[in-house]
Short mmCIF file of C-alpha atoms in Angstrom, two decimals:
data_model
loop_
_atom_site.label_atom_id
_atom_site.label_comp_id
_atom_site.label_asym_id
_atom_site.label_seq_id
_atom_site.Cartn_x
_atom_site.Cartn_y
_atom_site.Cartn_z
CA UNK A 1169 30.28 -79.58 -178.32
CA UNK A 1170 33.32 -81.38 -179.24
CA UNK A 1171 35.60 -79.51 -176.38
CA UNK A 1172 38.89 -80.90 -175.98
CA UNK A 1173 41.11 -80.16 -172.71
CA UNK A 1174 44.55 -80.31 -171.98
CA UNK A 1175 46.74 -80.54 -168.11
CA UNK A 1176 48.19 -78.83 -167.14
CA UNK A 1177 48.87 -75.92 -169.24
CA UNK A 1178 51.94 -74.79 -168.43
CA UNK A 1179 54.94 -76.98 -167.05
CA UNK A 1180 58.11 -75.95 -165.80
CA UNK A 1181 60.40 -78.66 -164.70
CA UNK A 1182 64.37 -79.70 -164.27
CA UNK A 1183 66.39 -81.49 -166.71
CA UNK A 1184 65.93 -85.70 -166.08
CA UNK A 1185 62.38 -85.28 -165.27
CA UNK A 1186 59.89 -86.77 -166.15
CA UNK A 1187 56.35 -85.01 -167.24
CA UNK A 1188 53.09 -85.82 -168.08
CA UNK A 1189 50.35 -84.11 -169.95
CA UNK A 1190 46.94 -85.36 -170.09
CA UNK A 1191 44.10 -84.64 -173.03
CA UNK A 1192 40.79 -85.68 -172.41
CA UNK A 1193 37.72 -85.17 -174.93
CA UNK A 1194 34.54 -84.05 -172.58
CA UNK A 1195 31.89 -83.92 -174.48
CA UNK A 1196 32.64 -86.76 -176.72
CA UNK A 1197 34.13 -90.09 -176.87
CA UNK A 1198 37.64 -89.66 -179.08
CA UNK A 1199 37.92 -92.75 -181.46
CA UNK A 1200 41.76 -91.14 -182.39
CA UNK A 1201 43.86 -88.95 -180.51
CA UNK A 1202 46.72 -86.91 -181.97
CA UNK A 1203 49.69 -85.83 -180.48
CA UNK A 1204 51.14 -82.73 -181.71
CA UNK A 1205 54.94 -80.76 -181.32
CA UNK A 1206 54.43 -76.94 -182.20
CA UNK A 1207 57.95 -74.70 -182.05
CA UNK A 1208 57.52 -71.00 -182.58
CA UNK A 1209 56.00 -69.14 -185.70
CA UNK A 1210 55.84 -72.63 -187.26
CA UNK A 1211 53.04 -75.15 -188.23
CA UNK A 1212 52.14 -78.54 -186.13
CA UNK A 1213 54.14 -81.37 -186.32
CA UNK A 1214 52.42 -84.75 -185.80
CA UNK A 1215 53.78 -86.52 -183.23
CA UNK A 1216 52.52 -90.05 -182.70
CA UNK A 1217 48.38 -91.16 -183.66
CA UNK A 1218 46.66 -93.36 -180.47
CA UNK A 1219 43.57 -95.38 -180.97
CA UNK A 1220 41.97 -96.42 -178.08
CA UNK A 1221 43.23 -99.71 -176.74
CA UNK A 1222 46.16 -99.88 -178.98
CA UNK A 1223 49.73 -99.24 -178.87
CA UNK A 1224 50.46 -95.86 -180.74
CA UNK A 1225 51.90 -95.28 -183.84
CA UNK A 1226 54.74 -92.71 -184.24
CA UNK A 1227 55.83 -90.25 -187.03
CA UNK A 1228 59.42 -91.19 -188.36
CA UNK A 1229 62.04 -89.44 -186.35
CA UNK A 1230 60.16 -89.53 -182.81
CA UNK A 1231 61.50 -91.56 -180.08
CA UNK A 1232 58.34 -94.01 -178.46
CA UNK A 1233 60.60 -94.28 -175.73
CA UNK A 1234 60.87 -90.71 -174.86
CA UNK A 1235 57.88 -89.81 -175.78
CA UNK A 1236 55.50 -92.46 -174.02
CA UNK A 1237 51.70 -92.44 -175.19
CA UNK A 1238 48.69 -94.04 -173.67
CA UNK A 1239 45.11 -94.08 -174.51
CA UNK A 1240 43.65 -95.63 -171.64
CA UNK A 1241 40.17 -94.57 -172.31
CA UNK A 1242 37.70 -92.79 -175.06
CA UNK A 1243 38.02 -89.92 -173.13
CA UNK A 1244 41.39 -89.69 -172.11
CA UNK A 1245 44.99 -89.87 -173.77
CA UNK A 1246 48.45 -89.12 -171.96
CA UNK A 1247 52.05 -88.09 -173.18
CA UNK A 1248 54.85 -88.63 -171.24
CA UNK A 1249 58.12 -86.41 -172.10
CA UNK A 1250 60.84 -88.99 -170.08
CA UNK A 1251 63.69 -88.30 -169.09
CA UNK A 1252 63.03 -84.17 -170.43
CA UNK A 1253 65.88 -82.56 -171.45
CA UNK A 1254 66.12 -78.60 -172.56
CA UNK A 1255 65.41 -79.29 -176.14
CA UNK A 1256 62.64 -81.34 -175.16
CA UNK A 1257 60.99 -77.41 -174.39
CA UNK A 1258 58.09 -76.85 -177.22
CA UNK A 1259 54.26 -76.46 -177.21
CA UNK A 1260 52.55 -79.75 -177.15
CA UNK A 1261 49.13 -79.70 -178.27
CA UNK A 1262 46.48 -82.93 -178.78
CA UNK A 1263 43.90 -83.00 -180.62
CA UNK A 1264 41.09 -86.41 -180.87
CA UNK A 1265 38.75 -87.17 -183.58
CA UNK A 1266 35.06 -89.59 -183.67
CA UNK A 1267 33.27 -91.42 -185.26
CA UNK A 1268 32.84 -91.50 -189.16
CA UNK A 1269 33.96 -87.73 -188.95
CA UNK A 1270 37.42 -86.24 -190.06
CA UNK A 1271 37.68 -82.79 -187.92
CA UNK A 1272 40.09 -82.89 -185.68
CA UNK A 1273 39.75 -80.80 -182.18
CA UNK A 1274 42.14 -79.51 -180.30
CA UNK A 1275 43.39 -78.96 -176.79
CA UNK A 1276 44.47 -75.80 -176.10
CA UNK A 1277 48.15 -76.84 -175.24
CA UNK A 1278 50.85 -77.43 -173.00
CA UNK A 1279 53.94 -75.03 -172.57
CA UNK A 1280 56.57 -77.07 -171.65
CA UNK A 1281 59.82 -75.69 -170.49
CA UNK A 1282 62.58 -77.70 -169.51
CA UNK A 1283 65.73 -76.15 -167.21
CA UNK B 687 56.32 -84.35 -195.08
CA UNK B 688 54.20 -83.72 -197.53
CA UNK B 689 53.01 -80.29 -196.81
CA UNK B 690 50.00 -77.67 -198.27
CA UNK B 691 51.16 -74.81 -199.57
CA UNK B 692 50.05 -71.32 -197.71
CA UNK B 693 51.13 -67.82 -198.98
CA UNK B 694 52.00 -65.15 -198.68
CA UNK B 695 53.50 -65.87 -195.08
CA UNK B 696 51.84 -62.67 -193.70
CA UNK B 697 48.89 -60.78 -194.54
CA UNK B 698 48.17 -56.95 -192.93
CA UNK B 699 44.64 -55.66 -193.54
CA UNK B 700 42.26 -52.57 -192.77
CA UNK B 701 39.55 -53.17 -190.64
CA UNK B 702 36.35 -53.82 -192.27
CA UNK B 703 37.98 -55.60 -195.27
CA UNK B 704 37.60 -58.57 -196.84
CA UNK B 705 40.75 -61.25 -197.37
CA UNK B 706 40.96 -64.14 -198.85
CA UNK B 707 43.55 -67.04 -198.21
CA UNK B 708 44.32 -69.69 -200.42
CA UNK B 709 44.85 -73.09 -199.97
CA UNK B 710 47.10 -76.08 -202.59
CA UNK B 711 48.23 -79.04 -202.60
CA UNK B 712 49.93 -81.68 -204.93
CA UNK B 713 47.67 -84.35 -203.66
CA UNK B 714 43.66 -84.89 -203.61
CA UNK B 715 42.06 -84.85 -200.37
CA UNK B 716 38.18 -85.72 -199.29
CA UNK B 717 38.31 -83.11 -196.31
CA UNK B 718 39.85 -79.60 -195.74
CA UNK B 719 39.47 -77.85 -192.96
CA UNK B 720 40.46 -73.94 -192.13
CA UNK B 721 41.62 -73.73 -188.11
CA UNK B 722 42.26 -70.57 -186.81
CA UNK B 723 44.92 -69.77 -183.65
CA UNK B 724 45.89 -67.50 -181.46
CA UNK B 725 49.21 -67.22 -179.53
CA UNK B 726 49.11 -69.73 -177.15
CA UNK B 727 45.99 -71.74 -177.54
CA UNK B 728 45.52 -74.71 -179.82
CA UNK B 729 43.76 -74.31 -182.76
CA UNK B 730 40.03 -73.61 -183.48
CA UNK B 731 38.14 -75.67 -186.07
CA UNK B 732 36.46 -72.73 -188.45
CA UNK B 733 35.04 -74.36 -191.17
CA UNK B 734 34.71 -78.36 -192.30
CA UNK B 735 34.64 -79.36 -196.11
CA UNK B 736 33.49 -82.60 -197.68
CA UNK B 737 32.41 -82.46 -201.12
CA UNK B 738 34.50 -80.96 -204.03
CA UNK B 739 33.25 -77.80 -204.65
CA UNK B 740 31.18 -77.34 -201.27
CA UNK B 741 30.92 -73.61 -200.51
CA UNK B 742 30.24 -73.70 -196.76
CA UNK B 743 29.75 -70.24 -194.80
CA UNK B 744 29.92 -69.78 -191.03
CA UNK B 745 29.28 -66.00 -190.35
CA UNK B 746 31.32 -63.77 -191.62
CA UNK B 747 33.70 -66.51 -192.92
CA UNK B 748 33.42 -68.46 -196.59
CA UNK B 749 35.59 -71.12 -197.79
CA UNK B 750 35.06 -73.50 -200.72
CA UNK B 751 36.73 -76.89 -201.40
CA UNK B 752 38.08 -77.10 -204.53
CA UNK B 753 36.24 -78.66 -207.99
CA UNK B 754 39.72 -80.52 -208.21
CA UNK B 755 39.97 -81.56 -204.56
CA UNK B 756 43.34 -80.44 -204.71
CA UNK B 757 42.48 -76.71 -203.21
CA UNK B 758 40.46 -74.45 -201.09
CA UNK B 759 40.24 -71.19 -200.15
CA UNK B 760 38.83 -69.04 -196.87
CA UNK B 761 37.41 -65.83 -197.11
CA UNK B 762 36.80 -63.36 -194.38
CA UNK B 763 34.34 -60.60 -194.76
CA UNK B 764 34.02 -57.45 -192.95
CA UNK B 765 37.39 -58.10 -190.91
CA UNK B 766 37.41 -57.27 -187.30
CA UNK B 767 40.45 -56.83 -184.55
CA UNK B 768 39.89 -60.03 -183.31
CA UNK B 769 40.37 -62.03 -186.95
CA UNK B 770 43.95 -61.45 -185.74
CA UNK B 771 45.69 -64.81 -185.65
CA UNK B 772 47.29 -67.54 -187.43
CA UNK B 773 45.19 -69.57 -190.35
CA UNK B 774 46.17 -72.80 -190.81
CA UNK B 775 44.59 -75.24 -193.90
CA UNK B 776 44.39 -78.54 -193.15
CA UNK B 777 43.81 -81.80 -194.97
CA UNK B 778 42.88 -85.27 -194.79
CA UNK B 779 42.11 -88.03 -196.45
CA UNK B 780 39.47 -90.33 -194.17
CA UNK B 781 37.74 -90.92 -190.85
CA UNK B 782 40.38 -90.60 -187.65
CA UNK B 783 43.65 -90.26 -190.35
CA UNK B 784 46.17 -87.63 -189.93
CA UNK B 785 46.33 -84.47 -191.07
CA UNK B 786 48.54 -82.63 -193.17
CA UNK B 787 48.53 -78.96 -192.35
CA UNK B 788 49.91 -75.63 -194.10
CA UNK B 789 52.59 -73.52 -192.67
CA UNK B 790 50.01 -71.36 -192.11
CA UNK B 791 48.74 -67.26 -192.78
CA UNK B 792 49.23 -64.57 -190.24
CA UNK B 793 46.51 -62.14 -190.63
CA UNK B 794 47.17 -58.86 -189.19
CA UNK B 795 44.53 -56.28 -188.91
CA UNK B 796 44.67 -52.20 -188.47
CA UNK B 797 42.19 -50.62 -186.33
#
């Protein structure tokens, strides 16, 4: 139980683009989701927290506008990288939470490279 | 951010050992977790603590949360080649909050 997928897992795309990467909890319905910026060798960084129906709330120094979150659904969260630019290139992983529980599970990531 | 504090950065051991990884922070928490990852995947839950001083086993690992909520450890018994990855702590304070993570321990292991 509490499996957590990510799409797609790799993304290659030009520079002005916009992309979008889509975790959904299947075997559970995901009270939170957690967006999460990973750069080589180092630790998570939290991006931005989504609750279900509600507008997300973002760490200090990430752009909502770049960086557009919605949790549609229990099951289902999205980030949107707009207007990607190089630097914007990192391993974005999600992770969503339940109940009265505090795990959090994670996706298994999306490579994002941005030409 | 307020971070946990990991060390050392790297760990190499023999196959078959045991290691152990500690796990502080300046701040209490009600839940640690250990996650474990491997180059390019997301991280795996290993263990879940709730209680201070909860010793919790799952196979060959151990980790305990701290009398002072303010540490844990993980130990790993018998290591194997595939305990090769990158252990990250991980704590939190409630139901659905964030959580604040460790740089994380490399564990490196000789055949």
């Amino acid at each position: 139980g509490a499996v957590v997928s990510q799409h797609p897992s790799r993304v290659i795309c030009k520079s002005g683009t916009s992309v979008k990467i889509e975790c959904r909890s299947l075997d559970f319905q995901a009270t939170t989701m957690f967006w999460y910026r990973q750069f080589p060798k180092k630790s998570l960084m939290l991006m931005a927290t989504s609750n279900e129906g509600s507008k997300a709330t973002y760490e200090q120094g990430v752009e909502k506008d770049k960086f557009l979150i919605n949790h549609a659904s229990l099951t289902l969260s999205t980030l949107t990288v707009t207007s990607a630019h190089p630097e914007d290139s990192s391993f974005y992983i999600c992770s969503a939470s339940w109940g009265a529980y505090n795990e959090q599970f994670f996706g298994p990531g999306t490579r994002l490279t941005v030409l | 951010g307020q971070q946990l504090n990991q060390s050392p950065q790297s760990m190499f051991i023999q196959e078959g050992e045991d290691v152990s990884m500690n796990c502080t922070s300046s701040s209490i928490f009600n839940t640690w977790l250990w996650y474990k990852q491997d180059p390019g995947e997301g991280p795996v839950l290993l263990i879940a603590l709730y209680k201070a001083g909860e010793l919790t086993s799952n196979g060959r690992l151990t980790a305990q949360f701290g009398i002072t909520r303010k540490d844990s450890f993980l130990n790993i018994s018998a290591s194997i080649p595939s305990d090769v990855g990158i252990y990250f702590c991980a704590g939190t304070t409630g139901a659905n909050s964030k959580l604040t993570f460790g740089k994380g321990i490399t564990l490196s292991v000789r055949p």
